Each structure stands twice: as structure tokens, then as C-alpha cells.
Short mmCIF file of C-alpha atoms in Angstrom, two decimals:
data_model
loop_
_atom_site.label_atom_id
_atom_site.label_comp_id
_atom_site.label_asym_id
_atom_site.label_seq_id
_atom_site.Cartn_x
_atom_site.Cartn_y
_atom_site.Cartn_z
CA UNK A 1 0.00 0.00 0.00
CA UNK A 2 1.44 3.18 -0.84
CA UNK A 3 0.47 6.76 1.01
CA UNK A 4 1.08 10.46 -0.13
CA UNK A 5 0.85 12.87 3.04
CA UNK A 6 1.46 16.66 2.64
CA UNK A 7 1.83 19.30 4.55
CA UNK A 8 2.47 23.04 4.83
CA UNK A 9 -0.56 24.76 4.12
CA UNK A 10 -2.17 27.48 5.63
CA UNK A 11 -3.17 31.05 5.49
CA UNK A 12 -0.82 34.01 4.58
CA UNK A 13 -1.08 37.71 3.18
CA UNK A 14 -0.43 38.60 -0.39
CA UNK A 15 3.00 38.34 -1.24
CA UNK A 16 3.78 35.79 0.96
CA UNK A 17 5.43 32.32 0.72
CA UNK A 18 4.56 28.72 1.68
CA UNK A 19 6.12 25.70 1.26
CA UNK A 20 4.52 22.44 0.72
CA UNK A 21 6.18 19.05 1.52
CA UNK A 22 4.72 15.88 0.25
CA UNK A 23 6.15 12.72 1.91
CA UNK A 24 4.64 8.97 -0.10
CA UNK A 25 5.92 5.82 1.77
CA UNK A 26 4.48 2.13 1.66
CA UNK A 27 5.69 -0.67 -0.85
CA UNK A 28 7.74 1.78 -3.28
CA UNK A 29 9.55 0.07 -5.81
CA UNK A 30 10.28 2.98 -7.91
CA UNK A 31 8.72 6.80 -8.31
CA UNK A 32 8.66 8.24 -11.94
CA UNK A 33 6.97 11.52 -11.98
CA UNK A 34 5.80 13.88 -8.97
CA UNK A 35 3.60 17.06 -8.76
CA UNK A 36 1.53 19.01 -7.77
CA UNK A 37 -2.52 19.95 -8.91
CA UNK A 38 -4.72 22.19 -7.13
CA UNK A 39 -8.43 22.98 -7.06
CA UNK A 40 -10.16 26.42 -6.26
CA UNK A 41 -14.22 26.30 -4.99
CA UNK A 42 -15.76 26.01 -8.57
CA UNK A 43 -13.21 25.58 -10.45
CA UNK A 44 -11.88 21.94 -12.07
CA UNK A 45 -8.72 20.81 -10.84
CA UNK A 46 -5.48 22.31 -12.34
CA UNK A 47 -1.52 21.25 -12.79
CA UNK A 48 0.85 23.19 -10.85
CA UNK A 49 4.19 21.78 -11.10
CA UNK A 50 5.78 18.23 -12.24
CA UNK A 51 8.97 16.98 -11.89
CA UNK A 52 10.31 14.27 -13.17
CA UNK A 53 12.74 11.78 -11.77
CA UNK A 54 15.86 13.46 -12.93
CA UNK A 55 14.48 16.77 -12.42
CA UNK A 56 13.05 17.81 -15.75
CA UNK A 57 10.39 20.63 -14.58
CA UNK A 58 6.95 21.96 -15.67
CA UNK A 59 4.92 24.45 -14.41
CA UNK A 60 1.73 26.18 -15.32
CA UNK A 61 1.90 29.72 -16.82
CA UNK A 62 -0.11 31.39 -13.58
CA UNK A 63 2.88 30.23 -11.52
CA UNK A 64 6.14 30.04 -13.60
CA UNK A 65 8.85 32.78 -11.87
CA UNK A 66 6.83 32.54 -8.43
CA UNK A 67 6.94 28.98 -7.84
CA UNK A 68 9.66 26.08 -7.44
CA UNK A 69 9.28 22.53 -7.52
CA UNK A 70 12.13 20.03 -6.17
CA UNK A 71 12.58 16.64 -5.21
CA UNK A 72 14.79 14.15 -2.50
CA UNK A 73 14.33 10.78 -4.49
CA UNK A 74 16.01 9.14 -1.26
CA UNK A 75 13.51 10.60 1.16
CA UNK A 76 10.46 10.19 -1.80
CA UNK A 77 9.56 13.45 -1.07
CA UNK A 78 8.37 16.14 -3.41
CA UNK A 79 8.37 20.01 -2.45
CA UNK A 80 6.64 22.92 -3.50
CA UNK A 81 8.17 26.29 -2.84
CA UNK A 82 5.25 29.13 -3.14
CA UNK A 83 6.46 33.11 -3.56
CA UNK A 84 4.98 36.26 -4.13
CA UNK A 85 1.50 34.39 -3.46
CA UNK A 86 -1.39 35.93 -4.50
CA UNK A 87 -5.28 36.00 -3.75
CA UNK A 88 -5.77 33.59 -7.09
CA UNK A 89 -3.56 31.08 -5.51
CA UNK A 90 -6.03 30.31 -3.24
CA UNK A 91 -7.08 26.61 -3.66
CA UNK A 92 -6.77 22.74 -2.22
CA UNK A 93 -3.20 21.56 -3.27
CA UNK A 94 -2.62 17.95 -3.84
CA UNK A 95 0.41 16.15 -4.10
CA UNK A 96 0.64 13.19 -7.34
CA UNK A 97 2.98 10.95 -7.94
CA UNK A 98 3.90 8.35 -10.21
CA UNK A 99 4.68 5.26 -8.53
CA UNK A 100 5.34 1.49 -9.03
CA UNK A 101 4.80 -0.42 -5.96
CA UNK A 102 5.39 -4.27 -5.04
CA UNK A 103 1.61 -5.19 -6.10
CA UNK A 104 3.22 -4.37 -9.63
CA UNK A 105 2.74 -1.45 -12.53
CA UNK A 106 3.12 2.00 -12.20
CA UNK A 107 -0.13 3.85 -11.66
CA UNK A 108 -0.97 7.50 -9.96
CA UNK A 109 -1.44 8.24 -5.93
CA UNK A 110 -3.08 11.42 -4.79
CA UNK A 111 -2.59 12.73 -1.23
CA UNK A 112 -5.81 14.05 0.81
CA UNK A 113 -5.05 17.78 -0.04
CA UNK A 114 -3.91 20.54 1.97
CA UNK A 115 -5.64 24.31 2.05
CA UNK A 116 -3.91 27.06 1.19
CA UNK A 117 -5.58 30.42 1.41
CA UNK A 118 -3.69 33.76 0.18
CA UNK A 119 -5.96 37.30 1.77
CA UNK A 120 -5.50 39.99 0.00
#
């Protein structure tokens, strides 16, 4: 069984950072890909930021120069570092990542979420 737990949420001010941590642990084999999505109240869920195992980066337009994604492949861990946050930020962030586990395949694993909310 394989579990994606995040953390580092919360509220701040405009212009503000955050930085989110997402730990996944269980019967890992392997992780390909890791990132991050996030959903605002009405609104479908969005990419953030992937990274790939050897680092290769994406990020959505709305975030790219504000926002840095980074991984520790021996701690499984995937991070999201959040700048110059604004009000539109505001959403549930979830952690994704790619994973082949001991039950065999690769498939996706989504942590629970956690809130961020930027005030203005």
C-alpha cells in the first residue's frame, strides 16, 4: 500500500510564501513523476508543477517565476516552494505521484489535499 501525506498549508497575506512538503511511503519500488494539482471552490482541478525523476520541470503559466518545484528521491519526497503568493492562488493543493509499488505497474497516488488560502 502506498500513502502520499502533505503538509504546509495554511493562510498568509499577499505576497507571501509557503512551502509544501509531500512525503509517499508504503511498498515503493520505484517513483517516476511527482507534482503538484490544485483545485479552487468552482473551479476543475489544475496542474501546478511536475517533476520528473531526474528533475526535468513543468509548471503552469499562472505560476512560472513565483513557484519552485524540487525533489529528494532518497527521502520520496516532493516540495513545492510558493512566492509572491497571490489572492488567485487560493485553492486545495494535492500532491501526485507516479509510482510502481510491489503489487506491480506503475499507476498515480493522490494525497488528501492541503488548504492554502492567500488574503489579500
Amino acid at each position: 500500500q502506498v500513502q502520499l501525506v502533505e503538509s504546509g498549508g495554511g493562510l498568509v497575506q499577499a505576497g507571501g510564501s509557503l512551502r509544501l512538503s509531500c512525503a509517499a511511503s508504503g511498498s515503493i519500488l520505484s517513483i517516476n513523476s511527482m507534482g503538484w494539482y490544485r483545485q479552487a471552490p468552482g473551479k476543475e482541478r489544475e496542474l501546478v508543477a511536475i517533476i520528473t525523476y531526474i528533475a526535468t520541470t513543468n509548471y503552469a503559466d499562472s505560476v512560472k517565476g513565483r513557484f519552485t518545484i524540487a525533489r529528494d528521491n532518497a527521502k520520496n519526497t516532493v516540495y513545492l516552494q510558493m512566492n509572491s503568493l497571490e489572492p488567485d492562488d487560493t485553492a486545495l493543493y494535492y500532491c501526485t505521484a507516479n509510482i510502481m509499488s510491489r503489487v506491480g505497474g506503475f499507476r498515480d497516488y493522490w494525497g488528501q489535499g492541503t488548504q492554502v488560502t492567500v488574503s489579500s
